[in-house]
Amino acid sequence: MNWLTLIGLLAATCTTISFLPQAIKIIKTKHTKDLSLGMYLILTIGVFLWSVYGILIDDLPLVIANTTTFLLTATILILKIKHK
Amino acid sequence: MNWLTLIGLLAATCTTISFLPQAIKIIKTKHTKDLSLGMYLILTIGVFLWSVYGILIDDLPLVIANTTTFLLTATILILKIKHK
């Protein structure tokens, strides 16, 4: 694996798993007051569109990374609405 | 512009601007307790790596989208540390 692929993989891993600690924090505390509803609405739509784009251009890494991110941001969005 | 490009552009716009309402909310309220520090640390590193990747593969849209996102997530990260 060359340096370029490694940087790309590391970037994709970071931006995908980053939402996991936020989801865990909300599940533990049930507090979401400081989180922006607008952010998670727009972000979840955006990540969903990236997944659709990945399917349309037949790019498996794009689909996997964005579908995983979508599941996490959608979970945070649902928790934000639930614990409003 | 075809449908595919439109979906990609819409996806990039959403995932980039989504962090703006969160930054504005913190600037207004100064409250960041419910935000995960781990999330913004990992996310900011990830978006920075995407910008580096974009520069290395000479992809201007990737550089523009990720540099903008980086500025927003880094701002939220600094505010999270400041108003801890």
Tab-separated table of N, CA, C and O in Angstrom, chain A residues 3-5 7-15 17-19 21-22 25-26 29 31-40 42-43 45-47 49-50 52-53 56-57 66 76 80, chain B residues 3-5 7-15 17-19 21-22 25-26 29 31-40 42-43 45-47 49-50 52-53 56-57 66 76 80:
chain	number	residue	atom	x	y	z
A	3	TRP	N	1.699	5.520	0.279
A	3	TRP	CA	1.398	6.583	1.240
A	3	TRP	C	0.054	7.258	0.975
A	3	TRP	O	-0.691	7.567	1.885
A	4	LEU	N	-0.212	7.443	-0.329
A	4	LEU	CA	-1.435	8.135	-0.732
A	4	LEU	C	-2.678	7.355	-0.286
A	4	LEU	O	-3.597	7.912	0.320
A	5	THR	N	-2.686	6.043	-0.573
A	5	THR	CA	-3.817	5.188	-0.196
A	5	THR	C	-3.966	5.166	1.321
A	5	THR	O	-5.088	5.200	1.842
A	7	ILE	N	-3.107	7.528	3.512
A	7	ILE	CA	-3.688	8.800	3.982
A	7	ILE	C	-5.199	8.824	3.726
A	7	ILE	O	-5.979	9.191	4.594
A	8	GLY	N	-5.610	8.376	2.527
A	8	GLY	CA	-7.031	8.332	2.174
A	8	GLY	C	-7.815	7.408	3.101
A	8	GLY	O	-8.902	7.764	3.580
A	9	LEU	N	-7.263	6.232	3.381
A	9	LEU	CA	-7.928	5.262	4.263
A	9	LEU	C	-8.039	5.787	5.687
A	9	LEU	O	-9.069	5.631	6.345
A	10	LEU	N	-6.948	6.422	6.149
A	10	LEU	CA	-6.921	6.996	7.498
A	10	LEU	C	-7.953	8.129	7.610
A	10	LEU	O	-8.669	8.227	8.619
A	11	ALA	N	-8.019	8.970	6.579
A	11	ALA	CA	-8.985	10.074	6.544
A	11	ALA	C	-10.410	9.525	6.619
A	11	ALA	O	-11.223	9.974	7.435
A	12	ALA	N	-10.710	8.516	5.784
A	12	ALA	CA	-12.056	7.929	5.742
A	12	ALA	C	-12.406	7.261	7.067
A	12	ALA	O	-13.538	7.393	7.556
A	13	THR	N	-11.427	6.574	7.683
A	13	THR	CA	-11.678	5.913	8.967
A	13	THR	C	-12.009	6.948	10.044
A	13	THR	O	-12.972	6.786	10.794
A	14	CYS	N	-11.205	8.037	10.093
A	14	CYS	CA	-11.430	9.090	11.098
A	14	CYS	C	-12.811	9.730	10.939
A	14	CYS	O	-13.573	9.814	11.909
A	15	THR	N	-13.146	10.191	9.723
A	15	THR	CA	-14.412	10.910	9.556
A	15	THR	C	-15.612	9.974	9.764
A	15	THR	O	-16.689	10.431	10.119
A	17	ILE	N	-15.620	6.979	11.933
A	17	ILE	CA	-15.780	6.536	13.333
A	17	ILE	C	-15.929	7.692	14.322
A	17	ILE	O	-16.307	7.466	15.459
A	18	SER	N	-15.629	8.934	13.879
A	18	SER	CA	-15.656	10.072	14.813
A	18	SER	C	-17.011	10.229	15.507
A	18	SER	O	-17.077	10.703	16.639
A	19	PHE	N	-18.102	9.836	14.815
A	19	PHE	CA	-19.438	10.043	15.392
A	19	PHE	C	-19.796	9.021	16.469
A	19	PHE	O	-20.766	9.210	17.209
A	21	PRO	N	-18.078	8.163	19.398
A	21	PRO	CA	-18.039	8.672	20.775
A	21	PRO	C	-19.197	9.595	21.128
A	21	PRO	O	-19.659	9.602	22.269
A	22	GLN	N	-19.717	10.364	20.124
A	22	GLN	CA	-20.860	11.243	20.398
A	22	GLN	C	-22.112	10.412	20.661
A	22	GLN	O	-22.866	10.697	21.595
A	25	LYS	N	-21.833	8.867	24.085
A	25	LYS	CA	-22.033	9.889	25.123
A	25	LYS	C	-23.527	10.160	25.361
A	25	LYS	O	-23.973	10.250	26.499
A	26	ILE	N	-24.294	10.265	24.255
A	26	ILE	CA	-25.734	10.537	24.397
A	26	ILE	C	-26.455	9.343	25.022
A	26	ILE	O	-27.334	9.512	25.875
A	29	THR	N	-25.597	9.605	28.771
A	29	THR	CA	-26.090	10.754	29.541
A	29	THR	C	-27.542	11.129	29.243
A	29	THR	O	-28.186	11.769	30.065
A	31	HIS	N	-28.384	13.393	27.413
A	31	HIS	CA	-28.411	14.852	27.269
A	31	HIS	C	-27.996	15.258	25.844
A	31	HIS	O	-26.942	14.853	25.373
A	32	THR	N	-28.840	16.075	25.204
A	32	THR	CA	-28.529	16.491	23.825
A	32	THR	C	-28.765	17.997	23.625
A	32	THR	O	-28.723	18.460	22.484
A	33	LYS	N	-29.004	18.722	24.736
A	33	LYS	CA	-29.392	20.130	24.635
A	33	LYS	C	-28.403	20.978	23.817
A	33	LYS	O	-28.803	21.831	23.034
A	34	ASP	N	-27.087	20.746	24.021
A	34	ASP	CA	-26.078	21.582	23.358
A	34	ASP	C	-25.842	21.208	21.898
A	34	ASP	O	-25.134	21.909	21.174
A	35	LEU	N	-26.409	20.066	21.461
A	35	LEU	CA	-26.226	19.635	20.069
A	35	LEU	C	-27.192	20.388	19.152
A	35	LEU	O	-28.358	20.596	19.509
A	36	SER	N	-26.724	20.762	17.963
A	36	SER	CA	-27.556	21.474	17.003
A	36	SER	C	-28.391	20.480	16.186
A	36	SER	O	-27.844	19.621	15.484
A	37	LEU	N	-29.728	20.633	16.266
A	37	LEU	CA	-30.631	19.785	15.479
A	37	LEU	C	-30.391	20.021	13.986
A	37	LEU	O	-30.335	19.075	13.194
A	38	GLY	N	-30.214	21.295	13.620
A	38	GLY	CA	-29.962	21.661	12.223
A	38	GLY	C	-28.745	20.952	11.669
A	38	GLY	O	-28.759	20.429	10.552
A	39	MET	N	-27.663	20.893	12.478
A	39	MET	CA	-26.437	20.221	12.041
A	39	MET	C	-26.703	18.764	11.693
A	39	MET	O	-26.343	18.303	10.602
A	40	TYR	N	-27.378	18.036	12.598
A	40	TYR	CA	-27.571	16.602	12.366
A	40	TYR	C	-28.593	16.316	11.269
A	40	TYR	O	-28.511	15.291	10.597
A	42	ILE	N	-28.985	18.329	8.461
A	42	ILE	CA	-28.282	18.591	7.196
A	42	ILE	C	-27.198	17.539	6.954
A	42	ILE	O	-27.036	17.033	5.850
A	43	LEU	N	-26.466	17.177	8.024
A	43	LEU	CA	-25.381	16.205	7.894
A	43	LEU	C	-25.900	14.830	7.467
A	43	LEU	O	-25.319	14.192	6.580
A	45	ILE	N	-28.703	14.121	5.887
A	45	ILE	CA	-29.141	14.203	4.483
A	45	ILE	C	-27.907	14.135	3.566
A	45	ILE	O	-27.871	13.399	2.585
A	46	GLY	N	-26.864	14.911	3.918
A	46	GLY	CA	-25.639	14.957	3.109
A	46	GLY	C	-24.955	13.605	2.999
A	46	GLY	O	-24.566	13.181	1.898
A	47	VAL	N	-24.835	12.895	4.115
A	47	VAL	CA	-24.182	11.588	4.118
A	47	VAL	C	-25.020	10.571	3.332
A	47	VAL	O	-24.489	9.721	2.619
A	49	LEU	N	-26.925	11.358	0.769
A	49	LEU	CA	-26.693	11.694	-0.645
A	49	LEU	C	-25.332	11.173	-1.122
A	49	LEU	O	-25.189	10.734	-2.262
A	50	TRP	N	-24.297	11.216	-0.243
A	50	TRP	CA	-22.981	10.651	-0.595
A	50	TRP	C	-23.097	9.143	-0.858
A	50	TRP	O	-22.441	8.618	-1.768
A	52	VAL	N	-25.836	7.553	-1.929
A	52	VAL	CA	-26.527	7.426	-3.211
A	52	VAL	C	-25.535	7.667	-4.361
A	52	VAL	O	-25.479	6.907	-5.327
A	53	TYR	N	-24.716	8.728	-4.201
A	53	TYR	CA	-23.700	9.069	-5.214
A	53	TYR	C	-22.725	7.901	-5.396
A	53	TYR	O	-22.398	7.530	-6.525
A	56	LEU	N	-24.395	5.168	-7.366
A	56	LEU	CA	-24.547	5.549	-8.782
A	56	LEU	C	-23.226	5.478	-9.558
A	56	LEU	O	-23.213	5.109	-10.731
A	57	ILE	N	-22.099	5.840	-8.897
A	57	ILE	CA	-20.812	5.769	-9.615
A	57	ILE	C	-20.114	4.426	-9.341
A	57	ILE	O	-18.984	4.219	-9.755
A	66	ASN	N	-19.821	5.917	3.765
A	66	ASN	CA	-20.952	6.813	3.983
A	66	ASN	C	-22.172	6.130	4.567
A	66	ASN	O	-22.934	6.750	5.302
A	76	ILE	N	-27.721	9.575	16.112
A	76	ILE	CA	-27.589	10.802	16.913
A	76	ILE	C	-28.800	11.714	16.682
A	76	ILE	O	-29.353	12.275	17.621
A	80	LYS	N	-31.362	12.932	19.449
A	80	LYS	CA	-31.533	14.370	19.660
A	80	LYS	C	-33.031	14.715	19.700
A	80	LYS	O	-33.477	15.479	20.557
B	3	TRP	N	-27.537	14.791	-13.533
B	3	TRP	CA	-28.084	14.422	-12.228
B	3	TRP	C	-27.018	13.966	-11.251
B	3	TRP	O	-27.073	14.264	-10.067
B	4	LEU	N	-26.037	13.208	-11.784
B	4	LEU	CA	-24.981	12.639	-10.958
B	4	LEU	C	-24.148	13.751	-10.313
B	4	LEU	O	-23.911	13.750	-9.094
B	5	THR	N	-23.712	14.724	-11.125
B	5	THR	CA	-22.921	15.849	-10.620
B	5	THR	C	-23.721	16.639	-9.607
B	5	THR	O	-23.189	17.072	-8.579
B	7	ILE	N	-26.165	15.554	-7.609
B	7	ILE	CA	-26.250	14.809	-6.341
B	7	ILE	C	-24.934	14.934	-5.569
B	7	ILE	O	-24.934	15.189	-4.366
B	8	GLY	N	-23.799	14.816	-6.271
B	8	GLY	CA	-22.490	14.944	-5.635
B	8	GLY	C	-22.274	16.324	-5.040
B	8	GLY	O	-21.798	16.456	-3.903
B	9	LEU	N	-22.650	17.342	-5.790
B	9	LEU	CA	-22.488	18.727	-5.317
B	9	LEU	C	-23.375	19.010	-4.113
B	9	LEU	O	-22.955	19.646	-3.150
B	10	LEU	N	-24.622	18.490	-4.166
B	10	LEU	CA	-25.576	18.672	-3.069
B	10	LEU	C	-25.058	17.955	-1.816
B	10	LEU	O	-25.132	18.503	-0.701
B	11	ALA	N	-24.526	16.745	-1.991
B	11	ALA	CA	-23.968	15.964	-0.883
B	11	ALA	C	-22.815	16.730	-0.237
B	11	ALA	O	-22.762	16.899	0.983
B	12	ALA	N	-21.885	17.238	-1.058
B	12	ALA	CA	-20.712	17.963	-0.560
B	12	ALA	C	-21.127	19.242	0.163
B	12	ALA	O	-20.577	19.581	1.210
B	13	THR	N	-22.130	19.948	-0.399
B	13	THR	CA	-22.595	21.190	0.221
B	13	THR	C	-23.196	20.896	1.598
B	13	THR	O	-22.885	21.582	2.579
B	14	CYS	N	-24.043	19.853	1.677
B	14	CYS	CA	-24.678	19.500	2.959
B	14	CYS	C	-23.637	19.127	4.010
B	14	CYS	O	-23.659	19.675	5.122
B	15	THR	N	-22.719	18.202	3.686
B	15	THR	CA	-21.770	17.738	4.709
B	15	THR	C	-20.808	18.860	5.110
B	15	THR	O	-20.274	18.842	6.207
B	17	ILE	N	-21.567	22.472	5.003
B	17	ILE	CA	-22.224	23.570	5.743
B	17	ILE	C	-22.929	23.106	7.018
B	17	ILE	O	-23.303	23.929	7.843
B	18	SER	N	-23.121	21.774	7.174
B	18	SER	CA	-23.873	21.266	8.330
B	18	SER	C	-23.281	21.722	9.666
B	18	SER	O	-24.008	21.895	10.641
B	19	PHE	N	-21.951	21.926	9.723
B	19	PHE	CA	-21.305	22.280	10.989
B	19	PHE	C	-21.505	23.754	11.368
B	19	PHE	O	-21.230	24.149	12.497
B	21	PRO	N	-24.457	25.590	11.706
B	21	PRO	CA	-25.432	25.832	12.786
B	21	PRO	C	-24.911	25.426	14.170
B	21	PRO	O	-25.253	26.089	15.168
B	22	GLN	N	-24.050	24.381	14.250
B	22	GLN	CA	-23.490	23.983	15.554
B	22	GLN	C	-22.527	25.051	16.073
B	22	GLN	O	-22.566	25.408	17.250
B	25	LYS	N	-24.547	28.001	17.255
B	25	LYS	CA	-25.231	27.674	18.527
B	25	LYS	C	-24.270	27.831	19.718
B	25	LYS	O	-24.643	28.405	20.735
B	26	ILE	N	-23.021	27.355	19.562
B	26	ILE	CA	-22.044	27.461	20.662
B	26	ILE	C	-21.659	28.918	20.907
B	26	ILE	O	-21.538	29.363	22.044
B	29	THR	N	-24.654	30.385	22.824
B	29	THR	CA	-24.956	29.876	24.173
B	29	THR	C	-23.717	29.683	25.054
B	29	THR	O	-23.841	29.641	26.274
B	31	HIS	N	-22.382	26.998	25.551
B	31	HIS	CA	-22.545	25.691	26.186
B	31	HIS	C	-22.069	24.568	25.251
B	31	HIS	O	-22.513	24.494	24.117
B	32	THR	N	-21.171	23.716	25.775
B	32	THR	CA	-20.653	22.621	24.927
B	32	THR	C	-20.624	21.294	25.690
B	32	THR	O	-20.049	20.323	25.205
B	33	LYS	N	-21.250	21.259	26.875
B	33	LYS	CA	-21.167	20.084	27.751
B	33	LYS	C	-21.590	18.782	27.051
B	33	LYS	O	-20.946	17.745	27.232
B	34	ASP	N	-22.676	18.832	26.269
B	34	ASP	CA	-23.199	17.608	25.656
B	34	ASP	C	-22.412	17.169	24.416
B	34	ASP	O	-22.633	16.082	23.889
B	35	LEU	N	-21.494	18.023	23.942
B	35	LEU	CA	-20.707	17.673	22.746
B	35	LEU	C	-19.539	16.765	23.137
B	35	LEU	O	-18.905	16.972	24.169
B	36	SER	N	-19.266	15.773	22.289
B	36	SER	CA	-18.164	14.853	22.552
B	36	SER	C	-16.834	15.437	22.066
B	36	SER	O	-16.668	15.743	20.881
B	37	LEU	N	-15.879	15.599	23.019
B	37	LEU	CA	-14.551	16.110	22.654
B	37	LEU	C	-13.867	15.138	21.697
B	37	LEU	O	-13.248	15.544	20.706
B	38	GLY	N	-14.012	13.819	21.993
B	38	GLY	CA	-13.417	12.769	21.148
B	38	GLY	C	-13.888	12.887	19.711
B	38	GLY	O	-13.101	12.800	18.767
B	39	MET	N	-15.193	13.127	19.521
B	39	MET	CA	-15.745	13.252	18.171
B	39	MET	C	-15.061	14.371	17.401
B	39	MET	O	-14.605	14.170	16.278
B	40	TYR	N	-14.971	15.570	18.023
B	40	TYR	CA	-14.412	16.719	17.291
B	40	TYR	C	-12.906	16.617	17.093
B	40	TYR	O	-12.364	17.154	16.116
B	42	ILE	N	-11.250	13.583	16.579
B	42	ILE	CA	-11.078	12.603	15.493
B	42	ILE	C	-11.563	13.187	14.161
B	42	ILE	O	-10.916	13.039	13.125
B	43	LEU	N	-12.717	13.880	14.203
B	43	LEU	CA	-13.299	14.448	12.984
B	43	LEU	C	-12.375	15.505	12.368
B	43	LEU	O	-12.159	15.515	11.150
B	45	ILE	N	-9.122	15.851	12.738
B	45	ILE	CA	-7.945	15.173	12.165
B	45	ILE	C	-8.326	14.536	10.821
B	45	ILE	O	-7.618	14.685	9.822
B	46	GLY	N	-9.490	13.865	10.783
B	46	GLY	CA	-9.957	13.203	9.561
B	46	GLY	C	-10.154	14.173	8.405
B	46	GLY	O	-9.712	13.919	7.277
B	47	VAL	N	-10.794	15.310	8.688
B	47	VAL	CA	-11.066	16.294	7.638
B	47	VAL	C	-9.751	16.932	7.164
B	47	VAL	O	-9.569	17.203	5.973
B	49	LEU	N	-6.859	15.346	7.114
B	49	LEU	CA	-6.246	14.328	6.253
B	49	LEU	C	-6.899	14.275	4.869
B	49	LEU	O	-6.225	14.080	3.859
B	50	TRP	N	-8.238	14.482	4.807
B	50	TRP	CA	-8.933	14.552	3.513
B	50	TRP	C	-8.408	15.725	2.681
B	50	TRP	O	-8.264	15.617	1.461
B	52	VAL	N	-5.351	17.061	2.904
B	52	VAL	CA	-4.005	16.666	2.463
B	52	VAL	C	-4.118	15.715	1.272
B	52	VAL	O	-3.427	15.868	0.254
B	53	TYR	N	-5.050	14.741	1.380
B	53	TYR	CA	-5.281	13.765	0.304
B	53	TYR	C	-5.705	14.489	-0.980
B	53	TYR	O	-5.203	14.180	-2.067
B	56	LEU	N	-2.699	16.145	-2.532
B	56	LEU	CA	-1.793	15.153	-3.132
B	56	LEU	C	-2.324	14.594	-4.454
B	56	LEU	O	-1.548	14.323	-5.373
B	57	ILE	N	-3.653	14.400	-4.554
B	57	ILE	CA	-4.199	13.875	-5.825
B	57	ILE	C	-4.665	15.019	-6.733
B	57	ILE	O	-5.255	14.784	-7.784
B	66	ASN	N	-13.148	20.138	1.973
B	66	ASN	CA	-12.579	19.688	3.242
B	66	ASN	C	-11.868	20.795	4.014
B	66	ASN	O	-11.841	20.761	5.246
B	76	ILE	N	-15.277	24.569	16.252
B	76	ILE	CA	-16.102	23.896	17.282
B	76	ILE	C	-15.194	23.226	18.313
B	76	ILE	O	-15.449	23.310	19.520
B	80	LYS	N	-15.133	24.027	22.190
B	80	LYS	CA	-15.406	22.936	23.143
B	80	LYS	C	-14.329	22.938	24.252
B	80	LYS	O	-14.654	22.805	25.432
